[in-house]
């Protein structure tokens, strides 16, 4: 039989309830803060990602799902959402309505990474982006929103880690100092880092190879090279977080994998994830809108690893009721016809109803209702029809009562609502 592609996965009934709950919780929170949904395509022209993420990044060099379509145009399955959101913001001139736009995106991303625990080739992200606000308060607002989301979902052991990556004015000086230092220790670096040291030296800082981490023990820190404006911005982000009682730690090694980040970079990490400790990453990308052909408008955003959130969220002990409120067990043809009619009316009236459509015995229908965790079973056969009353069984208390067939739907709705209390 044909199996799914390596690094891809199915989200089955029984698991999807957790995904839906998390998504609802995030959306509700985002709406509270004035964010609105934007839906963007899963595929874009390859050059959008090459230009925005940067040619010298792992994603663009090794991980994109890129292929020519039938006319030879190079297309890529989106490895992240920001580039498409920026494209859309520029293409539809959203800034003309109001330069300040706060949007979120939820959906699958594709990266051909080595599959391992917590790393998939199709994974899901919950993203939020803010355009048009350069002030540091919005950096803090995004982090606050993430921390609140983690609290609502009961994610254990969450730490906020932040850094500043400077701006085009102060970063070159740091880059040079870092490259000089890396040249001195190049003999101790992994082959990837030797390549990165000249092309994209900042990426060496977050290399996971222990020997590289050891070799760069004395690496300079970007925070020591910040210009006055970047230093003031970073200080205000930190002060705002402190006023909001959000503990955070500065990690000078925190850089983002993508080229376009400026100033604030942040991650939410948790001890619950083992090696893949980042549940969310984000930061400013003040130059990207202009670099992609739009006006000079600052922006900031984050991407939550949805798969990781699903894995570790305790959800405050929440269980998801997966059974129907009512299972209708008909006996005989007349009962089945009547049951079918009721089930249509009940479903349309908002009752979660399951109709047994086969002709199996009442005993095996009851077994199935039990297995499905149905709250109630309604039994209707020739006897019940003749009597003018169907039998309702409460599966938890095992109590049985009669429900008049006349206005059965109305009667049942009242009874089920009373039972729920
Ligand atoms: P990034 O877009 O690389 O900054 O990633 C943002 C978040 O997405 C990370 O913190 C992870 O939680 C998640 N993520 C990134 N790559 C993967 C992957 N291959 N599989 C699962 N989650 C991922």
Short mmCIF file of C-alpha atoms and ligand atoms in Angstrom, two decimals:
data_model
loop_
_atom_site.label_atom_id
_atom_site.label_comp_id
_atom_site.label_asym_id
_atom_site.label_seq_id
_atom_site.Cartn_x
_atom_site.Cartn_y
_atom_site.Cartn_z
CA UNK A 1 0.00 0.00 0.00
CA UNK A 2 1.05 3.58 -0.60
CA UNK A 3 2.40 5.27 2.54
CA UNK A 4 2.58 8.99 3.23
CA UNK A 5 5.72 10.94 2.36
CA UNK A 6 8.60 10.83 4.85
CA UNK A 7 8.47 13.82 7.20
CA UNK A 8 4.75 14.38 6.51
CA UNK A 9 1.97 13.29 8.84
CA UNK A 10 -1.76 12.82 9.19
CA UNK A 11 -3.69 14.48 11.99
CA UNK A 12 -6.37 11.98 12.86
CA UNK A 13 -9.78 12.34 14.51
CA UNK A 14 -9.04 12.17 18.21
CA UNK A 15 -5.93 14.37 17.70
CA UNK A 16 -7.55 17.07 15.59
CA UNK A 17 -9.66 18.23 18.56
CA UNK A 18 -6.48 19.48 20.30
CA UNK A 19 -5.43 21.33 17.14
CA UNK A 20 -8.85 22.95 16.82
CA UNK A 21 -8.93 23.99 20.46
CA UNK A 22 -5.47 25.57 20.25
CA UNK A 23 -6.38 27.34 17.05
CA UNK A 24 -9.59 28.72 18.57
CA UNK A 25 -7.72 29.91 21.66
CA UNK A 26 -5.08 31.67 19.56
CA UNK A 27 -7.62 33.27 17.23
CA UNK A 28 -9.69 34.56 20.13
CA UNK A 29 -6.61 36.11 21.72
CA UNK A 30 -5.46 37.67 18.43
CA UNK A 31 -8.90 39.17 17.87
CA UNK A 32 -8.78 40.71 21.36
CA UNK A 33 -5.63 42.53 20.29
CA UNK A 34 -7.08 43.67 16.96
CA UNK A 35 -5.40 41.15 14.63
CA UNK A 36 -7.31 39.93 11.58
CA UNK A 37 -6.87 36.87 9.46
CA UNK A 38 -5.12 36.97 6.11
CA UNK A 39 -5.12 33.84 3.92
CA UNK A 40 -2.27 33.48 1.49
CA UNK A 41 -1.39 30.81 -1.09
CA UNK A 42 0.67 27.77 -0.26
CA UNK A 43 2.85 28.28 -3.35
CA UNK A 44 4.69 31.33 -4.58
CA UNK A 45 7.29 32.14 -7.19
CA UNK A 46 10.65 30.87 -5.94
CA UNK A 47 12.30 34.27 -6.22
CA UNK A 48 10.01 35.70 -3.51
CA UNK A 49 11.58 33.41 -0.92
CA UNK A 50 15.08 33.65 -2.39
CA UNK A 51 14.92 37.45 -2.13
CA UNK A 52 13.23 37.76 1.23
CA UNK A 53 14.68 34.89 3.25
CA UNK A 54 18.13 35.33 1.69
CA UNK A 55 20.24 33.25 -0.69
CA UNK A 56 22.74 32.23 1.96
CA UNK A 57 20.36 30.62 4.39
CA UNK A 58 19.84 26.91 5.01
CA UNK A 59 16.21 27.23 4.03
CA UNK A 60 16.92 28.65 0.58
CA UNK A 61 20.09 26.68 -0.06
CA UNK A 62 18.91 23.25 1.05
CA UNK A 63 15.37 23.00 2.30
CA UNK A 64 12.85 24.45 -0.12
CA UNK A 65 10.46 22.31 -2.10
CA UNK A 66 11.09 23.95 -5.47
CA UNK A 67 10.05 22.63 -8.85
CA UNK A 68 9.23 23.91 -12.32
CA UNK A 69 5.56 23.83 -13.27
CA UNK A 70 4.50 22.58 -16.68
CA UNK A 71 5.52 25.84 -18.34
CA UNK A 72 8.92 25.83 -16.63
CA UNK A 73 8.20 28.53 -14.05
CA UNK A 74 10.01 27.89 -10.76
CA UNK A 75 7.57 27.56 -7.88
CA UNK A 76 8.16 26.87 -4.19
CA UNK A 77 5.93 25.49 -1.45
CA UNK A 78 6.08 28.19 1.21
CA UNK A 79 8.72 27.48 3.90
CA UNK A 80 7.34 30.29 6.08
CA UNK A 81 4.56 32.84 5.89
CA UNK A 82 6.17 36.26 6.29
CA UNK A 83 7.39 36.62 2.71
CA UNK A 84 3.91 35.95 1.30
CA UNK A 85 2.23 38.25 3.78
CA UNK A 86 4.62 41.05 2.83
CA UNK A 87 4.05 40.35 -0.86
CA UNK A 88 0.32 40.57 -0.29
CA UNK A 89 0.61 43.77 1.79
CA UNK A 90 2.54 45.40 -1.05
CA UNK A 91 0.56 43.94 -3.97
CA UNK A 92 -2.83 45.00 -2.58
CA UNK A 93 -1.48 48.30 -1.23
CA UNK A 94 -2.89 47.52 2.19
CA UNK A 95 -0.75 50.39 3.48
CA UNK A 96 -2.93 52.83 1.50
CA UNK A 97 -5.95 51.83 3.61
CA UNK A 98 -3.88 52.19 6.75
CA UNK A 99 -0.13 51.62 7.05
CA UNK A 100 -0.81 49.86 10.34
CA UNK A 101 -2.04 46.37 9.63
CA UNK A 102 -2.12 43.55 12.18
CA UNK A 103 -2.69 40.14 10.64
CA UNK A 104 -2.37 36.45 11.42
CA UNK A 105 -1.97 33.33 9.30
CA UNK A 106 -2.45 29.70 10.30
CA UNK A 107 -1.43 26.91 8.00
CA UNK A 108 1.15 24.43 6.72
CA UNK A 109 4.76 25.24 5.81
CA UNK A 110 7.18 23.03 3.92
CA UNK A 111 10.89 22.52 4.50
CA UNK A 112 12.93 19.55 3.36
CA UNK A 113 14.81 19.17 6.64
CA UNK A 114 16.08 15.92 8.09
CA UNK A 115 12.99 14.42 9.73
CA UNK A 116 13.36 13.81 13.46
CA UNK A 117 11.31 14.17 16.58
CA UNK A 118 9.70 17.62 16.46
CA UNK A 119 10.89 18.29 12.89
CA UNK A 120 8.62 17.63 9.98
CA UNK A 121 8.77 18.44 6.30
CA UNK A 122 5.20 19.64 6.35
CA UNK A 123 4.60 21.40 9.64
CA UNK A 124 2.16 24.04 10.78
CA UNK A 125 2.67 27.54 12.01
CA UNK A 126 0.55 30.17 13.66
CA UNK A 127 1.95 33.51 12.50
CA UNK A 128 1.19 37.09 13.36
CA UNK A 129 2.63 40.16 11.68
CA UNK A 130 2.33 43.88 12.40
CA UNK A 131 3.12 46.50 9.75
CA UNK A 132 3.63 50.19 10.24
CA UNK A 133 4.73 50.39 13.88
CA UNK A 134 8.39 51.11 14.59
CA UNK A 135 7.85 51.73 18.30
CA UNK A 136 9.19 49.14 20.76
CA UNK A 137 5.80 48.72 22.47
CA UNK A 138 4.55 46.50 19.70
CA UNK A 139 7.57 44.19 20.11
CA UNK A 140 6.55 43.78 23.74
CA UNK A 141 2.88 43.35 22.82
CA UNK A 142 3.70 40.41 20.55
CA UNK A 143 5.77 38.74 23.24
CA UNK A 144 3.04 39.39 25.80
CA UNK A 145 0.47 37.81 23.49
CA UNK A 146 2.64 34.72 23.10
CA UNK A 147 3.20 34.35 26.82
CA UNK A 148 -0.55 34.73 27.43
CA UNK A 149 -1.30 32.09 24.81
CA UNK A 150 1.14 29.69 26.46
CA UNK A 151 -0.51 30.33 29.82
CA UNK A 152 -4.01 29.73 28.46
CA UNK A 153 -2.85 26.49 26.86
CA UNK A 154 -0.91 25.44 29.95
CA UNK A 155 2.47 25.08 28.22
CA UNK A 156 4.99 24.14 30.90
CA UNK A 157 8.35 25.71 31.59
CA UNK A 158 8.24 28.64 29.14
CA UNK A 159 11.14 31.11 28.90
CA UNK A 160 11.32 34.28 26.89
CA UNK A 161 14.71 34.84 25.29
CA UNK A 162 15.47 38.06 23.44
CA UNK A 163 18.29 39.77 21.62
CA UNK A 164 18.80 42.73 19.35
CA UNK A 165 20.26 42.24 15.90
CA UNK A 166 20.83 45.95 15.31
CA UNK A 167 20.11 47.74 12.06
CA UNK A 168 21.90 48.38 8.77
CA UNK A 169 23.75 51.19 10.53
CA UNK A 170 25.29 49.22 13.38
CA UNK A 171 25.21 45.60 12.22
CA UNK A 172 28.05 45.83 9.64
CA UNK A 173 30.53 46.79 12.38
CA UNK A 174 29.47 43.79 14.42
CA UNK A 175 29.50 41.50 11.40
CA UNK A 176 33.06 42.50 10.65
CA UNK A 177 34.22 41.97 14.23
CA UNK A 178 32.52 38.58 14.28
CA UNK A 179 33.98 37.53 10.92
CA UNK A 180 37.47 38.51 12.13
CA UNK A 181 37.04 36.42 15.26
CA UNK A 182 35.67 33.47 13.27
CA UNK A 183 38.63 33.55 10.90
CA UNK A 184 40.90 32.96 13.90
CA UNK A 185 39.03 29.83 15.01
CA UNK A 186 38.01 28.50 11.59
CA UNK A 187 40.05 25.31 12.17
CA UNK A 188 37.67 24.33 14.98
CA UNK A 189 34.42 25.03 13.13
CA UNK A 190 32.17 22.53 11.35
CA UNK A 191 32.21 22.68 7.55
CA UNK A 192 28.84 24.49 7.45
CA UNK A 193 30.16 27.17 9.79
CA UNK A 194 33.36 27.62 7.79
CA UNK A 195 31.14 28.46 4.83
CA UNK A 196 28.85 30.66 6.95
CA UNK A 197 31.76 32.59 8.52
CA UNK A 198 32.27 34.59 5.35
CA UNK A 199 28.79 34.51 3.80
CA UNK A 200 26.47 34.82 6.78
CA UNK A 201 28.60 34.92 9.95
CA UNK A 202 25.65 35.61 12.28
CA UNK A 203 24.37 32.12 11.59
CA UNK A 204 27.47 30.61 13.20
CA UNK A 205 26.24 31.98 16.53
CA UNK A 206 23.33 29.55 16.75
CA UNK A 207 25.05 26.50 15.24
CA UNK A 208 24.04 23.45 17.26
CA UNK A 209 27.40 21.65 16.92
CA UNK A 210 29.03 21.66 20.40
CA UNK A 211 32.55 22.15 19.01
CA UNK A 212 31.39 25.32 17.22
CA UNK A 213 29.77 26.65 20.39
CA UNK A 214 33.01 26.05 22.24
CA UNK A 215 35.11 27.70 19.54
CA UNK A 216 33.01 30.86 19.63
CA UNK A 217 32.99 31.17 23.41
CA UNK A 218 34.58 34.64 23.14
CA UNK A 219 32.52 35.85 20.20
CA UNK A 220 31.54 39.51 20.36
CA UNK A 221 27.92 40.30 21.26
CA UNK A 222 25.67 42.40 19.02
CA UNK A 223 24.23 44.20 22.06
CA UNK A 224 27.67 45.76 22.61
CA UNK A 225 27.68 47.20 19.07
CA UNK A 226 24.18 48.72 18.96
CA UNK A 227 23.83 52.31 17.77
CA UNK A 228 22.05 54.75 20.10
CA UNK A 229 18.66 54.29 18.45
CA UNK A 230 18.85 50.49 18.54
CA UNK A 231 20.07 50.55 22.13
CA UNK A 232 17.16 52.78 23.20
CA UNK A 233 14.69 50.58 21.32
CA UNK A 234 15.98 47.43 22.97
CA UNK A 235 15.89 49.03 26.42
CA UNK A 236 12.27 50.13 25.95
CA UNK A 237 11.22 46.63 24.82
CA UNK A 238 12.79 45.20 27.95
CA UNK A 239 11.29 47.85 30.24
CA UNK A 240 7.83 47.28 28.76
CA UNK A 241 8.17 43.55 29.35
CA UNK A 242 9.27 44.17 32.90
CA UNK A 243 6.30 46.47 33.54
CA UNK A 244 4.05 43.70 32.20
CA UNK A 245 5.74 41.23 34.61
CA UNK A 246 7.18 39.11 31.83
CA UNK A 247 10.53 37.66 32.89
CA UNK A 248 12.98 37.42 30.01
CA UNK A 249 16.62 36.69 29.41
CA UNK A 250 18.97 38.26 26.87
CA UNK A 251 20.84 35.68 24.84
CA UNK A 252 23.49 37.34 22.64
CA UNK A 253 23.67 34.12 20.60
CA UNK A 254 20.04 34.32 19.52
CA UNK A 255 19.85 35.11 15.83
CA UNK A 256 17.05 34.32 13.42
CA UNK A 257 17.62 31.95 10.55
CA UNK A 258 16.28 34.39 8.04
CA UNK A 259 18.28 37.31 6.64
CA UNK A 260 15.71 40.04 6.90
CA UNK A 261 15.55 40.48 10.66
CA UNK A 262 16.55 43.75 12.36
CA UNK A 263 16.54 44.86 16.00
CA UNK A 264 14.43 42.73 18.32
CA UNK A 265 14.68 38.97 17.87
CA UNK A 266 12.93 36.66 20.32
CA UNK A 267 12.11 33.06 21.04
CA UNK A 268 9.83 31.29 23.46
CA UNK A 269 11.59 28.17 24.62
CA UNK A 270 10.41 25.36 26.82
CA UNK A 271 12.24 22.64 28.68
CA UNK A 272 9.45 20.25 27.65
CA UNK A 273 10.68 19.88 24.08
CA UNK A 274 14.15 18.36 24.41
CA UNK A 275 16.51 19.35 21.61
CA UNK A 276 13.92 21.35 19.65
CA UNK A 277 13.41 23.81 22.47
CA UNK A 278 11.91 26.72 20.48
CA UNK A 279 8.17 26.74 20.39
CA UNK A 280 8.08 30.13 18.74
CA UNK A 281 10.44 32.54 17.03
CA UNK A 282 10.02 36.09 15.87
CA UNK A 283 11.43 39.51 15.42
CA UNK A 284 11.52 42.76 13.53
CA UNK A 285 12.14 43.01 9.82
CA UNK A 286 12.03 46.73 9.26
CA UNK A 287 13.71 46.66 5.85
CA UNK A 288 11.80 43.85 4.17
CA UNK A 289 8.75 45.70 2.83
CA UNK A 290 11.03 48.14 1.01
CA UNK A 291 13.39 45.39 -0.14
CA UNK A 292 10.46 43.64 -1.81
CA UNK A 293 9.40 46.76 -3.70
CA UNK A 294 7.03 48.42 -1.22
CA UNK A 295 7.27 51.67 0.73
CA UNK A 296 9.67 52.03 3.64
CA UNK A 297 7.41 50.59 6.34
CA UNK A 298 8.65 48.78 9.44
CA UNK A 299 7.26 45.41 10.46
CA UNK A 300 7.54 42.70 13.08
CA UNK A 301 6.12 39.22 13.48
CA UNK A 302 6.37 35.76 14.96
CA UNK A 303 5.83 32.15 14.00
CA UNK A 304 4.65 29.58 16.50
CA UNK A 305 5.46 25.93 15.81
CA UNK A 306 1.90 24.61 15.93
CA UNK A 307 2.98 20.94 15.97
CA UNK A 308 5.19 21.57 18.98
CA UNK A 309 2.47 23.47 20.79
CA UNK A 310 0.08 20.56 20.29
CA UNK A 311 2.69 18.19 21.66
CA UNK A 312 3.38 20.04 24.89
CA UNK A 313 0.25 22.01 25.75
CA UNK A 314 -1.28 20.63 28.96
CA UNK A 315 -4.57 22.46 28.15
CA UNK A 316 -5.30 22.72 31.86
CA UNK A 317 -6.54 19.14 31.95
CA UNK A 318 -9.22 19.80 29.31
CA UNK A 319 -10.79 16.69 27.80
CA UNK A 320 -12.56 16.85 24.48
CA UNK A 321 -16.01 15.29 24.37
CA UNK A 322 -15.85 13.26 21.22
CA UNK A 323 -19.15 11.36 21.58
CA UNK A 324 -22.54 12.50 20.30
CA UNK A 325 -25.17 13.93 22.67
CA UNK A 326 -27.67 11.51 21.27
CA UNK A 327 -27.42 8.14 19.55
CA UNK A 328 -30.65 6.99 17.92
CA UNK A 329 -31.10 3.22 17.88
CA UNK A 330 -34.03 2.23 15.65
CA UNK A 331 -35.57 -1.24 15.43
CA UNK A 332 -37.42 -2.31 12.29
CA UNK A 333 -38.19 -0.42 9.10
CA UNK A 334 -40.87 1.93 10.48
CA UNK A 335 -38.62 2.85 13.42
CA UNK A 336 -35.70 3.51 11.08
CA UNK A 337 -37.76 5.75 8.82
CA UNK A 338 -38.99 7.77 11.80
CA UNK A 339 -35.50 7.85 13.35
CA UNK A 340 -34.01 9.16 10.13
CA UNK A 341 -36.53 12.03 10.04
CA UNK A 342 -35.84 12.93 13.68
CA UNK A 343 -32.08 12.81 13.22
CA UNK A 344 -32.27 15.29 10.34
CA UNK A 345 -34.39 17.69 12.40
CA UNK A 346 -32.26 17.29 15.52
CA UNK A 347 -28.97 17.81 13.67
CA UNK A 348 -30.36 20.95 12.05
CA UNK A 349 -31.58 22.13 15.48
CA UNK A 350 -28.05 21.94 16.88
CA UNK A 351 -28.04 18.56 18.67
CA UNK A 352 -24.95 16.38 18.07
CA UNK A 353 -26.78 13.30 16.87
CA UNK A 354 -25.68 9.94 15.51
CA UNK A 355 -28.17 7.72 13.69
CA UNK A 356 -27.56 4.01 13.45
CA UNK A 357 -28.29 3.31 9.81
CA UNK A 358 -27.72 -0.42 9.67
CA UNK A 359 -30.16 -3.15 10.63
CA UNK A 360 -28.10 -4.66 13.41
CA UNK A 361 -29.61 -5.83 16.69
CA UNK A 362 -30.42 -3.45 19.54
CA UNK A 363 -27.72 -5.12 21.62
CA UNK A 364 -24.98 -4.40 19.13
CA UNK A 365 -26.31 -0.86 18.58
CA UNK A 366 -26.07 -0.24 22.33
CA UNK A 367 -22.50 -1.54 22.28
CA UNK A 368 -21.61 0.88 19.50
CA UNK A 369 -23.27 3.80 21.33
CA UNK A 370 -21.23 2.92 24.41
CA UNK A 371 -18.00 2.73 22.40
CA UNK A 372 -18.73 6.14 20.88
CA UNK A 373 -19.26 7.66 24.35
CA UNK A 374 -22.78 8.75 23.45
CA UNK A 375 -24.41 10.66 26.32
CA UNK A 376 -27.93 9.38 25.56
CA UNK A 377 -29.54 6.69 23.41
CA UNK A 378 -33.04 7.04 21.96
CA UNK A 379 -34.72 3.72 21.19
CA UNK A 380 -37.58 3.57 18.73
CA UNK A 381 -39.24 0.42 17.31
CA UNK A 382 -42.74 -0.78 16.44
CA UNK A 383 -43.74 -1.02 20.14
CA UNK A 384 -42.66 2.55 20.85
CA UNK A 385 -44.41 3.87 17.76
CA UNK A 386 -47.61 2.06 18.77
CA UNK A 387 -47.37 3.50 22.29
CA UNK A 388 -46.62 7.00 21.06
CA UNK A 389 -43.45 7.29 23.18
CA UNK A 390 -39.78 6.52 22.50
CA UNK A 391 -37.34 5.41 25.20
CA UNK A 392 -34.47 7.70 26.23
CA UNK A 393 -31.55 6.15 28.11
CA UNK A 394 -29.01 8.24 29.96
CA UNK A 395 -25.79 6.27 29.40
CA UNK A 396 -24.06 7.62 32.49
CA UNK A 397 -26.85 7.05 35.05
CA UNK A 398 -28.48 4.17 33.09
CA UNK A 399 -31.87 5.79 33.84
CA UNK A 400 -34.56 5.29 31.22
CA UNK A 401 -37.57 7.50 30.56
CA UNK A 402 -40.24 7.91 27.94
CA UNK A 403 -40.38 10.81 25.50
CA UNK A 404 -43.73 11.49 23.76
CA UNK A 405 -43.41 11.10 20.01
CA UNK A 406 -45.63 14.09 19.46
CA UNK A 407 -43.17 17.00 19.17
CA UNK A 408 -40.32 14.63 19.98
CA UNK A 409 -37.68 17.05 18.73
CA UNK A 410 -38.91 19.86 20.99
CA UNK A 411 -39.28 17.53 23.98
CA UNK A 412 -35.84 16.03 23.48
CA UNK A 413 -34.10 19.37 23.20
CA UNK A 414 -35.59 20.47 26.51
CA UNK A 415 -34.65 17.19 28.16
CA UNK A 416 -31.06 17.15 26.83
CA UNK A 417 -30.54 20.77 27.88
CA UNK A 418 -31.82 19.95 31.38
CA UNK A 419 -29.54 16.89 31.60
CA UNK A 420 -26.50 18.93 30.66
CA UNK A 421 -26.90 21.18 33.72
P1 LIG B 1 11.24 29.67 12.03
O1 LIG B 1 10.26 30.04 10.94
O2 LIG B 1 12.37 28.82 11.53
O3 LIG B 1 11.66 30.83 12.87
O4 LIG B 1 10.44 28.69 13.00
C1 LIG B 1 9.42 29.13 13.87
C2 LIG B 1 8.91 27.95 14.67
O5 LIG B 1 8.36 26.98 13.79
C3 LIG B 1 10.02 27.22 15.41
O6 LIG B 1 10.22 27.78 16.65
C4 LIG B 1 9.47 25.82 15.51
O7 LIG B 1 8.64 25.70 16.66
C5 LIG B 1 8.62 25.67 14.27
N1 LIG B 1 9.32 24.89 13.23
C6 LIG B 1 10.29 25.29 12.38
N2 LIG B 1 10.68 24.29 11.57
C7 LIG B 1 9.94 23.22 11.91
C8 LIG B 1 9.86 21.86 11.45
N3 LIG B 1 10.61 21.42 10.45
N4 LIG B 1 8.98 21.02 12.06
C9 LIG B 1 8.19 21.45 13.08
N5 LIG B 1 8.23 22.71 13.55
C10 LIG B 1 9.08 23.58 12.99
#
